[in-house]
Coordinates of C-alpha atoms in Angstrom, one line a residue:
M273 CA -87.3 -8.6 -22.6
N274 CA -90.0 -11.6 -26.4
P275 CA -87.6 -7.3 -21.8
E276 CA -88.8 -6.6 -28.0
P277 CA -90.9 -7.4 -26.8
S278 CA -91.1 -13.1 -27.1
G279 CA -89.2 -7.3 -27.1
P280 CA -87.2 -5.7 -25.7
A281 CA -84.3 -5.1 -18.7
E282 CA -85.4 -3.3 -15.7
P283 CA -85.5 -0.9 -13.1
A284 CA -82.6 -1.2 -10.7
V285 CA -81.7 -4.7 -11.2
P286 CA -79.7 -6.7 -13.7
P287 CA -79.4 -5.2 -17.2
E288 CA -82.1 -5.7 -19.6
P289 CA -82.0 -8.9 -21.5
S290 CA -84.5 -10.3 -24.5
G291 CA -86.5 -7.4 -24.7
A292 CA -83.9 -4.5 -23.9
P293 CA -81.5 -1.8 -24.8
E294 CA -81.9 -0.5 -28.2
P295 CA -80.6 2.8 -28.4
S296 CA -80.4 3.9 -31.9
G297 CA -82.0 1.1 -33.9
A298 CA -82.7 -2.2 -33.6
P299 CA -85.9 -4.4 -32.5
E300 CA -85.8 -5.9 -29.2
T301 CA -86.9 -9.4 -28.0
S302 CA -89.3 -10.9 -25.5
G303 CA -88.4 -8.6 -22.8
A304 CA -84.8 -8.0 -21.6
P305 CA -81.2 -8.6 -22.5
E306 CA -79.5 -11.8 -21.4
T307 CA -77.0 -11.9 -18.5
P308 CA -73.3 -12.2 -19.6
R309 CA -73.2 -15.9 -18.9
E310 CA -76.4 -16.5 -21.0
R311 CA -74.9 -14.6 -24.1
G312 CA -72.5 -17.5 -25.1
A313 CA -68.9 -17.5 -25.7
P314 CA -66.6 -14.4 -26.2
V315 CA -65.8 -13.0 -29.4
G316 CA -62.3 -12.2 -31.0
R317 CA -61.0 -8.6 -31.0
R318 CA -61.2 -8.5 -34.8
V319 CA -64.8 -9.5 -34.8
F320 CA -65.5 -7.0 -32.2
L321 CA -63.8 -3.9 -33.8
G322 CA -65.5 -4.9 -37.1
T323 CA -69.0 -5.1 -35.3
L324 CA -68.5 -1.5 -33.8
A325 CA -67.5 -0.4 -37.3
L326 CA -70.8 -1.6 -38.7
G327 CA -72.7 0.1 -36.0
A328 CA -71.0 3.2 -36.7
V329 CA -72.0 3.2 -40.4
G330 CA -75.6 2.6 -39.3
V331 CA -75.5 6.0 -37.3
L332 CA -74.0 8.0 -40.1
A333 CA -75.7 6.2 -43.1
A334 CA -78.7 7.6 -45.1
P335 CA -82.2 6.3 -44.2
P336 CA -82.3 3.7 -47.1
L337 CA -79.0 2.1 -45.8
Q338 CA -80.1 2.3 -42.1
R339 CA -83.2 0.3 -43.0
G340 CA -81.1 -2.5 -44.9
L341 CA -78.8 -2.4 -41.8
E342 CA -81.8 -2.8 -39.4
A343 CA -83.0 -5.8 -41.4
F344 CA -79.5 -7.5 -41.6
L345 CA -79.1 -7.0 -37.7
G346 CA -82.6 -8.3 -37.0
S347 CA -81.9 -11.5 -39.1
A348 CA -78.1 -11.7 -37.6
A349 CA -79.2 -11.4 -34.1
D350 CA -81.7 -14.4 -34.4
K351 CA -78.7 -16.5 -35.1
D352 CA -76.1 -14.8 -32.8
P353 CA -74.9 -17.0 -29.8
T354 CA -72.8 -14.2 -28.5
G355 CA -75.5 -11.3 -28.1
L356 CA -72.9 -9.0 -29.7
T357 CA -75.4 -7.9 -32.5
G358 CA -77.8 -6.6 -29.6
L359 CA -75.1 -3.9 -28.8
L360 CA -75.5 -2.5 -32.3
P361 CA -77.4 0.9 -32.9
N362 CA -79.3 1.5 -36.1
G363 CA -81.7 4.0 -37.4
G364 CA -85.0 2.6 -35.8
G365 CA -84.0 3.3 -32.0
F366 CA -84.2 -0.2 -30.7
R367 CA -81.7 -3.2 -30.0
Y368 CA -82.3 -6.8 -30.8
Y369 CA -82.6 -9.2 -27.9
S370 CA -84.0 -12.8 -27.3
V371 CA -83.7 -15.2 -24.4
T372 CA -83.6 -18.2 -27.0
S373 CA -81.2 -19.0 -29.9
S374 CA -83.9 -19.0 -32.4
V375 CA -87.6 -18.0 -32.6
P376 CA -90.0 -19.7 -35.2
H377 CA -91.8 -17.4 -37.6
K378 CA -95.6 -17.1 -37.6
N379 CA -97.9 -15.8 -40.3
A380 CA -101.5 -15.3 -41.0
T381 CA -101.7 -19.0 -41.7
N382 CA -100.4 -20.5 -38.6
Y383 CA -100.7 -17.8 -35.8
R384 CA -103.0 -18.4 -33.0
L385 CA -103.5 -16.3 -29.7
T386 CA -105.2 -18.3 -27.0
V387 CA -107.2 -16.8 -24.1
D388 CA -107.9 -19.1 -21.2
G389 CA -107.6 -19.8 -17.7
L390 CA -110.2 -18.4 -15.2
V391 CA -112.5 -17.6 -18.2
D392 CA -116.0 -18.6 -19.1
R393 CA -115.3 -18.7 -22.7
P394 CA -111.7 -19.8 -23.7
T395 CA -110.9 -18.6 -27.2
A396 CA -108.5 -18.9 -29.9
Y397 CA -107.7 -15.9 -32.2
T398 CA -106.3 -16.0 -35.8
L399 CA -104.3 -12.9 -37.0
A400 CA -107.4 -12.3 -39.1
D401 CA -109.7 -12.5 -36.1
L402 CA -107.6 -9.8 -34.2
R403 CA -107.5 -7.7 -37.2
A404 CA -111.3 -7.6 -37.5
L405 CA -111.6 -6.3 -34.0
P406 CA -111.7 -2.7 -33.1
Q407 CA -108.3 -1.1 -33.3
T408 CA -106.7 1.5 -31.1
R409 CA -103.8 3.7 -31.9
M410 CA -101.5 5.4 -29.4
V411 CA -98.2 7.3 -29.7
K412 CA -95.9 6.9 -26.6
D413 CA -92.3 6.7 -25.6
V414 CA -90.7 3.3 -25.5
Q415 CA -88.6 3.3 -22.4
C416 CA -85.9 0.4 -21.5
V417 CA -84.9 0.0 -18.2
T418 CA -81.1 0.3 -19.1
G419 CA -81.7 3.9 -20.2
W420 CA -82.4 4.0 -23.9
R421 CA -85.6 5.5 -25.1
V422 CA -87.4 5.7 -28.5
P423 CA -89.8 8.6 -28.4
G424 CA -93.1 9.0 -30.1
T425 CA -93.4 5.4 -31.0
P426 CA -97.0 4.5 -32.7
F427 CA -98.6 1.3 -31.6
E428 CA -101.9 -0.1 -32.9
G429 CA -103.9 -3.3 -32.0
V430 CA -106.6 -4.5 -29.7
R431 CA -107.1 -3.3 -26.2
L432 CA -106.2 -6.4 -23.9
S433 CA -109.4 -5.3 -22.0
T434 CA -111.5 -6.2 -25.1
L435 CA -110.2 -9.7 -25.1
L436 CA -110.7 -10.3 -21.6
D437 CA -114.5 -9.0 -21.6
A438 CA -115.1 -11.2 -24.6
A439 CA -113.7 -14.1 -22.6
G440 CA -115.8 -13.4 -19.4
V441 CA -113.3 -13.2 -16.6
Q442 CA -114.2 -15.2 -13.6
A443 CA -114.9 -13.7 -10.2
D444 CA -111.8 -15.3 -8.4
A445 CA -109.5 -13.9 -11.1
G446 CA -106.8 -11.4 -10.1
A447 CA -103.8 -11.4 -12.7
I448 CA -103.0 -12.3 -16.3
R449 CA -100.0 -14.6 -17.4
F450 CA -98.6 -14.2 -20.9
S451 CA -96.7 -16.7 -22.9
C452 CA -94.8 -16.4 -26.1
F453 CA -94.0 -18.7 -29.0
D454 CA -90.2 -18.5 -28.6
G455 CA -91.0 -21.1 -26.0
A456 CA -89.5 -19.4 -22.9
Y457 CA -90.4 -15.8 -22.4
T458 CA -93.3 -15.2 -20.1
E459 CA -94.8 -11.9 -18.5
S460 CA -97.6 -10.8 -15.9
L461 CA -99.9 -8.0 -14.9
T462 CA -102.4 -7.7 -12.3
L463 CA -106.1 -7.7 -13.6
A464 CA -106.5 -4.0 -12.9
Q465 CA -103.2 -3.3 -14.8
A466 CA -104.2 -5.3 -17.7
R467 CA -107.6 -3.4 -18.1
R468 CA -106.0 -0.2 -18.5
A469 CA -106.8 1.7 -21.7
D470 CA -103.1 2.0 -22.8
V471 CA -102.3 -1.9 -22.8
L472 CA -102.7 -3.3 -26.2
V473 CA -102.4 -6.7 -27.9
A474 CA -100.4 -5.0 -30.7
L475 CA -100.5 -5.8 -34.4
R476 CA -98.7 -2.6 -35.7
M477 CA -95.8 -0.6 -34.8
Q478 CA -94.3 2.4 -36.3
D479 CA -97.4 2.4 -38.6
K480 CA -96.9 -0.9 -40.2
D481 CA -97.3 -4.5 -39.6
L482 CA -95.1 -6.0 -36.7
G483 CA -92.2 -7.7 -38.3
H484 CA -90.6 -10.7 -36.8
D485 CA -87.7 -8.9 -35.3
H486 CA -90.1 -6.6 -33.2
G487 CA -92.0 -9.4 -32.0
G488 CA -94.6 -9.9 -34.7
P489 CA -97.0 -10.8 -35.8
V490 CA -98.6 -9.9 -32.3
R491 CA -96.7 -8.5 -29.3
L492 CA -97.9 -7.1 -25.9
Y493 CA -97.5 -3.5 -25.4
V494 CA -98.0 -2.0 -21.9
A495 CA -97.4 1.6 -22.3
P496 CA -96.6 2.9 -18.9
M497 CA -94.2 0.3 -18.0
Y498 CA -90.6 -0.7 -19.0
F499 CA -90.4 -2.3 -22.3
Y500 CA -89.5 -5.7 -20.9
K501 CA -93.2 -6.0 -19.9
S502 CA -94.1 -5.7 -23.5
A503 CA -93.5 -9.4 -24.5
K504 CA -92.7 -10.2 -27.9
W505 CA -94.2 -13.1 -30.1
L506 CA -97.3 -13.3 -28.0
S507 CA -99.0 -16.6 -28.0
G508 CA -101.1 -17.1 -24.9
I509 CA -103.2 -15.0 -22.3
T510 CA -104.0 -17.0 -19.3
V511 CA -106.3 -15.5 -16.5
T512 CA -104.9 -16.5 -13.2
E513 CA -105.9 -16.0 -9.5
K514 CA -102.5 -14.3 -8.7
V515 CA -99.7 -12.8 -10.3
K516 CA -97.1 -15.3 -11.5
P517 CA -93.8 -13.5 -12.0
G518 CA -92.3 -13.5 -15.6
Y519 CA -89.1 -14.6 -17.2
W520 CA -86.8 -11.7 -16.2
E521 CA -88.8 -11.0 -12.8
N522 CA -87.6 -14.5 -11.7
R523 CA -84.1 -13.2 -12.4
G524 CA -84.5 -10.1 -10.3
Y525 CA -86.5 -7.7 -12.4
D526 CA -89.5 -5.6 -10.9
V527 CA -93.0 -7.2 -11.0
D528 CA -94.4 -3.6 -11.2
A529 CA -92.4 -1.8 -14.0
W530 CA -93.7 1.7 -14.0
V531 CA -91.4 4.0 -15.7
G532 CA -92.4 6.8 -13.4
R533 CA -91.8 10.6 -13.4
S534 CA -88.0 10.4 -13.2
N535 CA -88.2 9.4 -16.9
G536 CA -90.3 12.1 -17.8
R537 CA -93.6 10.1 -17.7
D538 CA -96.9 10.9 -15.8
D539 CA -98.7 7.8 -16.2
E540 CA -100.7 7.1 -12.9
P541 CA -99.8 3.5 -11.4
T542 CA -102.9 1.0 -10.9
N543 CA -102.9 0.3 -7.1

């Protein structure tokens, strides 16, 4: 898991890394949480107990304090080599994860999203370009492979199929590879999956512009799949001939990450 979203772990495999668990309130990263040896050195008992106490405050606090705690945790997680801040719940329903030690910040002046590969018209979009395109809003549950869920989460953005059609996908294309400006996270979909109406290049989440901690200014949102597929900090869409497994899929996660009826969803998989 930018596993929230370069995130947000996955179906019956390793726990979710950079883009993973976020049970009561923090944004995720690229896709899934890191494995133990990737999370860094262990922390002392005093730090651990103090961190848990801070998390308890986030659960019990009034909304304004919860929002402040969420902002603090997002900033702290970006600089936390231990991954401990990713365990803390807060009022937003998410957890913070990343597969890199830091992620550069992008905004309207320096953000670019490229669409290339097996296309007739390679394109680079600015944030203003993406905002000028028709926007789709949907409200779906966010489901992490490790078990937490944030129900009824609004996402808004451009359908991925719109960008693919504009680029002119070539006849021998069969898949999409996504890259992220954290410099490490990648994801993939088949072309049929990418053309679903519930797959967005998202610019907004929870009815506000995507913040950095949630993978902004632009992230992928694949509504019917586990959240590690919704890559954070999206910077590249490359049309390929075949599926190239993404960051966490190369480490044991499922390539086809349908949430499924067992988790209360009724989305139909794309064959």
